PDB file of N, CA and C in Angstrom:
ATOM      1  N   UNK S 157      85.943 180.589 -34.045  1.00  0.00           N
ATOM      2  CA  UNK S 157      86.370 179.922 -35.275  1.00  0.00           C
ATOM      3  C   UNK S 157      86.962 180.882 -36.308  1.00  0.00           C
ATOM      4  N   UNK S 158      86.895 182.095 -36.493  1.00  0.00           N
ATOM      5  CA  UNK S 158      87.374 183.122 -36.843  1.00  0.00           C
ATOM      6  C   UNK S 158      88.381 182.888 -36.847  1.00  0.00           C
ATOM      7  N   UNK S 159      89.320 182.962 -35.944  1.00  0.00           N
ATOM      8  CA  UNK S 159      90.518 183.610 -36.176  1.00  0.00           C
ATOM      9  C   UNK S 159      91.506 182.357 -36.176  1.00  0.00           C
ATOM     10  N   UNK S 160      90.626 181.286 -35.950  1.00  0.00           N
ATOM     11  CA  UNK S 160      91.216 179.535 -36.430  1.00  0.00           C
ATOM     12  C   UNK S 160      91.368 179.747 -37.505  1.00  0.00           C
ATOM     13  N   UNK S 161      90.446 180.117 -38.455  1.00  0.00           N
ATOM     14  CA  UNK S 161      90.525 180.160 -39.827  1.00  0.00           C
ATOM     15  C   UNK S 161      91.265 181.036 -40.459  1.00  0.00           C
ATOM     16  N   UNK S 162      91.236 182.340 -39.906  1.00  0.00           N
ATOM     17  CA  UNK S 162      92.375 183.083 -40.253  1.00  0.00           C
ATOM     18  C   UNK S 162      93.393 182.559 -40.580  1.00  0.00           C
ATOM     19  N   UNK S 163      93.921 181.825 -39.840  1.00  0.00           N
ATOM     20  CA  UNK S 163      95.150 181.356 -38.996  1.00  0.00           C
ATOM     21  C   UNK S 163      95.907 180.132 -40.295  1.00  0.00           C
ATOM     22  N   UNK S 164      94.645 179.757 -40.689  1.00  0.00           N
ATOM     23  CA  UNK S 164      94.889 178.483 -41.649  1.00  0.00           C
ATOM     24  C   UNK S 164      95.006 179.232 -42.688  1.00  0.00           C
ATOM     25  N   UNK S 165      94.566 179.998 -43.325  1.00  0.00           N
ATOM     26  CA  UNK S 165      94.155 181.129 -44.015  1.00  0.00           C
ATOM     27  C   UNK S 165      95.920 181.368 -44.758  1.00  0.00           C
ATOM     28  N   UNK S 166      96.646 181.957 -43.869  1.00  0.00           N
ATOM     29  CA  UNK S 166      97.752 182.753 -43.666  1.00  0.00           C
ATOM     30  C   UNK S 166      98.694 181.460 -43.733  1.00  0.00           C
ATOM     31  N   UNK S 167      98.751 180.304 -43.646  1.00  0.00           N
ATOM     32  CA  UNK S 167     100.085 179.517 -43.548  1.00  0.00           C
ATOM     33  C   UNK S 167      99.813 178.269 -44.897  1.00  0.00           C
ATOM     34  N   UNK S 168      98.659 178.767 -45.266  1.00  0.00           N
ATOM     35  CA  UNK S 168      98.260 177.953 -47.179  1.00  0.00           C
ATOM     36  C   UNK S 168      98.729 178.943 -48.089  1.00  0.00           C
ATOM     37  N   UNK S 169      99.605 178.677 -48.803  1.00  0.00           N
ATOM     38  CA  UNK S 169      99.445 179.398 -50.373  1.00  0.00           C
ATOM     39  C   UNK S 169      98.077 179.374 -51.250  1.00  0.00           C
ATOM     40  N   UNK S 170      98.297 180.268 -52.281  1.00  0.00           N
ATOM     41  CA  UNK S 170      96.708 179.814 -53.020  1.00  0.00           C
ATOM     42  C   UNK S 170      96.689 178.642 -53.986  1.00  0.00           C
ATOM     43  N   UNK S 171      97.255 178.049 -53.733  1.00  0.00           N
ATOM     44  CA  UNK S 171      97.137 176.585 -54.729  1.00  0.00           C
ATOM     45  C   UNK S 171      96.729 175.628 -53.670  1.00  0.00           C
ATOM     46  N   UNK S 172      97.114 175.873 -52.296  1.00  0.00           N
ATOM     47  CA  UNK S 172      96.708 175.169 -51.638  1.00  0.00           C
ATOM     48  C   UNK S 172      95.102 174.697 -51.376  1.00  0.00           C
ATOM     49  N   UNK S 173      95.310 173.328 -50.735  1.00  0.00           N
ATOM     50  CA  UNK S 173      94.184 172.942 -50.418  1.00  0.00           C
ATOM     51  C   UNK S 173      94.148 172.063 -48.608  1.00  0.00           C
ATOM     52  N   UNK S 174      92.497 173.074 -48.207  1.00  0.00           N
ATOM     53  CA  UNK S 174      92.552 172.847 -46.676  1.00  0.00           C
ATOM     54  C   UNK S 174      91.544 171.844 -46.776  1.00  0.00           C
ATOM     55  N   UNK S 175      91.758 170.374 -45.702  1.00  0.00           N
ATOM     56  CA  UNK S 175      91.112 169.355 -45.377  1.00  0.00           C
ATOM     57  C   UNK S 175      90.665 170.186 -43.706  1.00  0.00           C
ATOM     58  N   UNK S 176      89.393 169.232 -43.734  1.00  0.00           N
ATOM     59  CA  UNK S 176      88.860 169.622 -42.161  1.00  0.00           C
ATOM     60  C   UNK S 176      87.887 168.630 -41.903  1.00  0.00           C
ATOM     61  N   UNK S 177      87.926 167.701 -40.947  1.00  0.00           N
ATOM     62  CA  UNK S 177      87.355 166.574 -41.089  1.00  0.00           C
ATOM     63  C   UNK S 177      86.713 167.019 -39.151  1.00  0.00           C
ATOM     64  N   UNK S 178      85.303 166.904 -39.003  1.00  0.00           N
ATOM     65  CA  UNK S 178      84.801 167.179 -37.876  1.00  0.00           C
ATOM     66  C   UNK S 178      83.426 166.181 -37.663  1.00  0.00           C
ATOM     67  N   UNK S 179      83.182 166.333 -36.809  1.00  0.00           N
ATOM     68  CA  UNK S 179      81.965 165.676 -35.735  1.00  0.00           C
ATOM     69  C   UNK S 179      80.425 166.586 -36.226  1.00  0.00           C
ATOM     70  N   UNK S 180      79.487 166.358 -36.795  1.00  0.00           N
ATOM     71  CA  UNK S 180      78.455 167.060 -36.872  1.00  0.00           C
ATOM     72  C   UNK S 180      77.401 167.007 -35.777  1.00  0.00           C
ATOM     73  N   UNK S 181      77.659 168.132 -35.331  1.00  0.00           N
ATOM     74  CA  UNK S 181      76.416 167.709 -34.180  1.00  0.00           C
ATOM     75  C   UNK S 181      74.741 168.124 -34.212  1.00  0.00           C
ATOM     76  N   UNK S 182      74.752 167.908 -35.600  1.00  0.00           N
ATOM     77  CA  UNK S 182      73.349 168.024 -35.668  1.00  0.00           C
ATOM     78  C   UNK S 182      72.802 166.416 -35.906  1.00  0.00           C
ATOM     79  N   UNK S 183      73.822 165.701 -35.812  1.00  0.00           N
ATOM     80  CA  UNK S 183      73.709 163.787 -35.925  1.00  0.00           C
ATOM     81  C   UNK S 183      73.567 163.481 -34.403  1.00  0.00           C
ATOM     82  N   UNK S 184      72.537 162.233 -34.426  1.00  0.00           N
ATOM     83  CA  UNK S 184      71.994 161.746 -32.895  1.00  0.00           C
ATOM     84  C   UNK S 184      73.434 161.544 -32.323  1.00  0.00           C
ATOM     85  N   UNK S 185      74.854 160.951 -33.092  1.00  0.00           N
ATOM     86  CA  UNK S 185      75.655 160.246 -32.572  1.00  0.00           C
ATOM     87  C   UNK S 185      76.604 161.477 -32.388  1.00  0.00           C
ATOM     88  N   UNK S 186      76.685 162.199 -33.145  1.00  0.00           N
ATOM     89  CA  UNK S 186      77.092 163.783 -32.908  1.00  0.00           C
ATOM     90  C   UNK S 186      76.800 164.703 -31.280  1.00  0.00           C
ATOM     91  N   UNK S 187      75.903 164.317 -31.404  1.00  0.00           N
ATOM     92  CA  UNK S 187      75.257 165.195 -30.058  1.00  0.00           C
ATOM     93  C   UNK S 187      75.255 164.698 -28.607  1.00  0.00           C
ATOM     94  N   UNK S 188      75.378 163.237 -29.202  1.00  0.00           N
ATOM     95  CA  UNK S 188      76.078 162.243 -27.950  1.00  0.00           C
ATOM     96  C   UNK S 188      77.618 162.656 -27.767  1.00  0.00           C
ATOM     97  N   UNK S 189      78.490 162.894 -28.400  1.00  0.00           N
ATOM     98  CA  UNK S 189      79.598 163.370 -28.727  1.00  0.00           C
ATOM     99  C   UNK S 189      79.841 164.682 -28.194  1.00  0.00           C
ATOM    100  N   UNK S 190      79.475 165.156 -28.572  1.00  0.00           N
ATOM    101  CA  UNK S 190      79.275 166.933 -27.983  1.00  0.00           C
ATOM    102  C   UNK S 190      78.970 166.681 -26.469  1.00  0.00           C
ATOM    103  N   UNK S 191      77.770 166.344 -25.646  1.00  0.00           N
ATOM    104  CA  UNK S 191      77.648 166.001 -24.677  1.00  0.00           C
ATOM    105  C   UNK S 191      78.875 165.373 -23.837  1.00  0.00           C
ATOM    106  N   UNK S 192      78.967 164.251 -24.078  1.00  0.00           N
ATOM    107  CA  UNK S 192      79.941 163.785 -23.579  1.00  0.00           C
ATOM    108  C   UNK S 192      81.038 164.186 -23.237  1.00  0.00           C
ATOM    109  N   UNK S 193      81.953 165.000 -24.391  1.00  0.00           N
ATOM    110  CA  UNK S 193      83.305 166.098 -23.775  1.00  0.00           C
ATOM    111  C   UNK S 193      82.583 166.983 -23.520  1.00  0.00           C
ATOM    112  N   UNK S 194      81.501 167.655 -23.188  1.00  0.00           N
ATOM    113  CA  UNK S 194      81.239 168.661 -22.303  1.00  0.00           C
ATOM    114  C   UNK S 194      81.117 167.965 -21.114  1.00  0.00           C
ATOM    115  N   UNK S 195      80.687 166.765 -20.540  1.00  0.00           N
ATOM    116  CA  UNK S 195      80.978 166.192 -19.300  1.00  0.00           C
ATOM    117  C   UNK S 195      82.065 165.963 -18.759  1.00  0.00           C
ATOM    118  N   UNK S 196      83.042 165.665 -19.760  1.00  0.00           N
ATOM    119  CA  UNK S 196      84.300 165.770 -19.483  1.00  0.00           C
ATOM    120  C   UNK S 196      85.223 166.862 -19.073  1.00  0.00           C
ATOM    121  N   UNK S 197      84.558 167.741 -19.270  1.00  0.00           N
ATOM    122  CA  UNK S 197      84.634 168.928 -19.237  1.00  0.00           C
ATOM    123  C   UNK S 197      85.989 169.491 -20.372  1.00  0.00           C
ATOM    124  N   UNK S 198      85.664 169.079 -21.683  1.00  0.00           N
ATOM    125  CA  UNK S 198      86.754 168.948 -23.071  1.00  0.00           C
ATOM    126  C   UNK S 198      86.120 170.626 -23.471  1.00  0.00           C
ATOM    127  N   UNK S 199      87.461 170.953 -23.781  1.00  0.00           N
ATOM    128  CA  UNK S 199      87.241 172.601 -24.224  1.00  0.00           C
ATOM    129  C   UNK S 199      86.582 172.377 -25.511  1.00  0.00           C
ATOM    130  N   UNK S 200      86.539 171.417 -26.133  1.00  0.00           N
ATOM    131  CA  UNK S 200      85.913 171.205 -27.639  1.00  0.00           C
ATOM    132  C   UNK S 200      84.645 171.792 -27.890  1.00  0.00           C
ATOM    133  N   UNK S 201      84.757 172.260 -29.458  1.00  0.00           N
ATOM    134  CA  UNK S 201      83.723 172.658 -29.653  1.00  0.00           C
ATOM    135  C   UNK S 201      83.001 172.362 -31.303  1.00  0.00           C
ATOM    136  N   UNK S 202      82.095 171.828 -31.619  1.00  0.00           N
ATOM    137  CA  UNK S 202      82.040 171.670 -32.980  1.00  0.00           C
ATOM    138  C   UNK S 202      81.005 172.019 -33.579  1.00  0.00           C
ATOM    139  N   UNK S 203      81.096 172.308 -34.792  1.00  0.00           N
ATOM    140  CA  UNK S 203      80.547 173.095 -35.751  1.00  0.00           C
ATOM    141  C   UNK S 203      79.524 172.480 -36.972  1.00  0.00           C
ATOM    142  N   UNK S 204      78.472 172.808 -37.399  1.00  0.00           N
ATOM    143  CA  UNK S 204      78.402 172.456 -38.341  1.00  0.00           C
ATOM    144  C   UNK S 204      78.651 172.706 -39.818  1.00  0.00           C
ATOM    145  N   UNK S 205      78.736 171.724 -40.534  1.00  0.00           N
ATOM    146  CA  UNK S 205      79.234 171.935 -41.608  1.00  0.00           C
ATOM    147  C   UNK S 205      78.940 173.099 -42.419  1.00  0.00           C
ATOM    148  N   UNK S 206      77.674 173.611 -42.251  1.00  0.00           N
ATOM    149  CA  UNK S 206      77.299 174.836 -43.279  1.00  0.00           C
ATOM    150  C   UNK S 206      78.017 176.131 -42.978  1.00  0.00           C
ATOM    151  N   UNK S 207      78.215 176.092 -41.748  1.00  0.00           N
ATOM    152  CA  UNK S 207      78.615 176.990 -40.745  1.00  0.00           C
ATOM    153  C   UNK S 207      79.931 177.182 -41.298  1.00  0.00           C
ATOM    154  N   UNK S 208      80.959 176.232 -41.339  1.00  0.00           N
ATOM    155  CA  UNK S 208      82.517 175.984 -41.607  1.00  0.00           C
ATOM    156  C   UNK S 208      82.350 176.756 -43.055  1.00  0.00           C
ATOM    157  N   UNK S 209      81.534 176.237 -44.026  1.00  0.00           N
ATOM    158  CA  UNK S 209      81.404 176.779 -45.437  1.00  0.00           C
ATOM    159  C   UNK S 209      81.432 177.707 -45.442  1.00  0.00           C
ATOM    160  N   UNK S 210      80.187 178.615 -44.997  1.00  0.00           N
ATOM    161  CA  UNK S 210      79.958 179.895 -44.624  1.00  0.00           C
ATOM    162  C   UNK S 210      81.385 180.610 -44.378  1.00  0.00           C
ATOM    163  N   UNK S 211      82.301 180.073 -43.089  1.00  0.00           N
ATOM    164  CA  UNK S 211      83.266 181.117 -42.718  1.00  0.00           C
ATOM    165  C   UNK S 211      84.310 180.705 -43.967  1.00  0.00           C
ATOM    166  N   UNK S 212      85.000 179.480 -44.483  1.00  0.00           N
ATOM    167  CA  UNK S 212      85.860 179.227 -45.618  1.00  0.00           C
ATOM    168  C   UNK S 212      85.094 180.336 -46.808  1.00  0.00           C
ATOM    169  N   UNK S 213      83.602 180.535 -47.139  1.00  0.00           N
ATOM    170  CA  UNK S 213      83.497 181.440 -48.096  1.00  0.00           C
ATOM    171  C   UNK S 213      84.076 182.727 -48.319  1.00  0.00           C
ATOM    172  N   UNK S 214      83.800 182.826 -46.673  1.00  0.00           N
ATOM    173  CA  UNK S 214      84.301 184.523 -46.555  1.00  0.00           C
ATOM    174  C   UNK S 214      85.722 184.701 -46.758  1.00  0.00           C
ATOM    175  N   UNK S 215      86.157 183.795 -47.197  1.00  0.00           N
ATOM    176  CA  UNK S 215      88.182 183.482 -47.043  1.00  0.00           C
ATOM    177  C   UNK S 215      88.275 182.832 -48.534  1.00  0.00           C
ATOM    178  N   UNK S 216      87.357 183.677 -48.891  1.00  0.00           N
ATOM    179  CA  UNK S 216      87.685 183.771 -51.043  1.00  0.00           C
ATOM    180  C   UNK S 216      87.912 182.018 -51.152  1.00  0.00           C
ATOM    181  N   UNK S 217      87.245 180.900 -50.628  1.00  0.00           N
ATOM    182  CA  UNK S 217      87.656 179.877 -51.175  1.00  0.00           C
ATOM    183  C   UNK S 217      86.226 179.322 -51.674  1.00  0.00           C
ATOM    184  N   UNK S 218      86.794 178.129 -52.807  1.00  0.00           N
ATOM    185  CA  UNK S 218      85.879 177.133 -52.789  1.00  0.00           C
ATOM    186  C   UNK S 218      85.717 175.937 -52.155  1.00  0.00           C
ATOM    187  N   UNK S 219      84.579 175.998 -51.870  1.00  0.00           N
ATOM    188  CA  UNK S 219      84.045 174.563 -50.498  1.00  0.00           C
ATOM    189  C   UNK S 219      83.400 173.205 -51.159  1.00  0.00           C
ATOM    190  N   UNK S 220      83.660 172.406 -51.032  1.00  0.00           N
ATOM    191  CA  UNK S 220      82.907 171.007 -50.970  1.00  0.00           C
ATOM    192  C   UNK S 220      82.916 169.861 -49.663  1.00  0.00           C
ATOM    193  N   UNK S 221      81.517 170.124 -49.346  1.00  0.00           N
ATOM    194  CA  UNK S 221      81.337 169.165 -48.254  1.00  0.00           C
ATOM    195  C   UNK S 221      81.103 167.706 -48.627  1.00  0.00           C
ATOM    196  N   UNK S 222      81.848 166.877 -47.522  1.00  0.00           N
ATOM    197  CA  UNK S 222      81.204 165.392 -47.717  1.00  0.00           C
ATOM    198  C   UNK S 222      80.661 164.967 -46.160  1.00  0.00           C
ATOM    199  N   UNK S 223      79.549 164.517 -46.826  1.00  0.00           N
ATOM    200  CA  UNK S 223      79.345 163.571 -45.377  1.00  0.00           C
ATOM    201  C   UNK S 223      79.453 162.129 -45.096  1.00  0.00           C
ATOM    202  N   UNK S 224      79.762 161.773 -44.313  1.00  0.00           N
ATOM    203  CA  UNK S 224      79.948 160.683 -43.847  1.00  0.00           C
ATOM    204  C   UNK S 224      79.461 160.223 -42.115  1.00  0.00           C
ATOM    205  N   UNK S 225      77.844 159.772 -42.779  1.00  0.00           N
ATOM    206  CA  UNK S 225      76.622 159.709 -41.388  1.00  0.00           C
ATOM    207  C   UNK S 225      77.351 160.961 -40.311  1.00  0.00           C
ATOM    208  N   UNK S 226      77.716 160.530 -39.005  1.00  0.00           N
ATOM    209  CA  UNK S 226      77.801 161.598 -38.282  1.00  0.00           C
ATOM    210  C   UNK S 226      78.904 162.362 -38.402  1.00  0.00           C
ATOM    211  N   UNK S 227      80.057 162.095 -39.101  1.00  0.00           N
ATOM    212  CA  UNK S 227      81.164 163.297 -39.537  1.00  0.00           C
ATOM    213  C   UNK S 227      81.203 164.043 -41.040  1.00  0.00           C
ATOM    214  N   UNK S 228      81.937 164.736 -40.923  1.00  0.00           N
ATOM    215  CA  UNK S 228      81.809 165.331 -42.496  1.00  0.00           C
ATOM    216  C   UNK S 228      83.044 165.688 -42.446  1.00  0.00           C
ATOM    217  N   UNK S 229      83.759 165.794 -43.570  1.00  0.00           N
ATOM    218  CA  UNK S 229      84.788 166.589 -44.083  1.00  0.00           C
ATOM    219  C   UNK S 229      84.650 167.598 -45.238  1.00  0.00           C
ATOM    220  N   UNK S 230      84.927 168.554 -45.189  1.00  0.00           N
ATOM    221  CA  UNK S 230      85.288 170.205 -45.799  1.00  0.00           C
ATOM    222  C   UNK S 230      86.291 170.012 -46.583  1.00  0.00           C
ATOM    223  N   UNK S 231      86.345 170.470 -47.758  1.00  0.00           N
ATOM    224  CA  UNK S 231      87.560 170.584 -48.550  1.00  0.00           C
ATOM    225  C   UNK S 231      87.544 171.617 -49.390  1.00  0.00           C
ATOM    226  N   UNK S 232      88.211 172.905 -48.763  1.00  0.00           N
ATOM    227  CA  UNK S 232      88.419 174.344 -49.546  1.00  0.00           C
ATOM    228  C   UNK S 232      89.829 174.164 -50.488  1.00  0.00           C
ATOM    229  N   UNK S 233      89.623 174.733 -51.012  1.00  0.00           N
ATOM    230  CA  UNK S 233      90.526 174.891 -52.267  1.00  0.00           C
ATOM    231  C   UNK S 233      90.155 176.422 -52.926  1.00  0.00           C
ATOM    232  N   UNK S 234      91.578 176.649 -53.785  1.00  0.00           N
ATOM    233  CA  UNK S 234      91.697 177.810 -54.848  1.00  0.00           C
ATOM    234  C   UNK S 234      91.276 179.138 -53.740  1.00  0.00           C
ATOM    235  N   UNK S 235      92.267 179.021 -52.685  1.00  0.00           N
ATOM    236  CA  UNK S 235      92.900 180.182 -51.592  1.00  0.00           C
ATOM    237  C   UNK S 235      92.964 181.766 -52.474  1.00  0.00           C
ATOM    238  N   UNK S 236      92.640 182.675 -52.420  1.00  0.00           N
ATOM    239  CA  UNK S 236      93.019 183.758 -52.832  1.00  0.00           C
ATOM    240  C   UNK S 236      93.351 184.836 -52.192  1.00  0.00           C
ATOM    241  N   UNK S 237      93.905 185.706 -52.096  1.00  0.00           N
ATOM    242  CA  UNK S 237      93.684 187.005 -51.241  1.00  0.00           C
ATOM    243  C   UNK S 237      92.894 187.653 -51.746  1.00  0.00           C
ATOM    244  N   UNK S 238      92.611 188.684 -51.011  1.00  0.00           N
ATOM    245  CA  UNK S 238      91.396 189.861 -51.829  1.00  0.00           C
ATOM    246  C   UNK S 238      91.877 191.165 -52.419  1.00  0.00           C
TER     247      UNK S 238
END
């Protein structure tokens, strides 16, 4: 997820603002989810939300999570370089 974020990192200006809308799999319906494309054998992989915060922190932004039962969306804002 590193270098995903990098990646987003580098093609936002700092006014910009990054949406990230994911699957929590710490939710019963989450983990059914996760399971499932791993049966599928889906390269997917998902994260939880604190986790996403955590790495957007380290990338000078500000975070606000929402949840919504088993998904959540991330919304970093005020991009900076260091």
């Amino acid at each position: 997820p590193q270098r995903a974020i990098a990646g987003m990192m580098r093609c936002l200006d700092q006014k910009g603002t990054l949406f990230i809308f994911d699957i929590n799999p710490k939710k019963l319906m989450g983990r059914f989810i996760c399971r499932l494309e791993a049966l599928l054998n889906e390269p997917a992989q998902f994260y939880e939300p604190e986790e996403v915060r955590r790495l957007l922190i380290s990338h000078y932004c500000s975070v606000k999570i929402r949840n919504y039962g088993w998904r959540y969306a991330v919304i970093a804002s005020g991009l900076a370089k260091p």
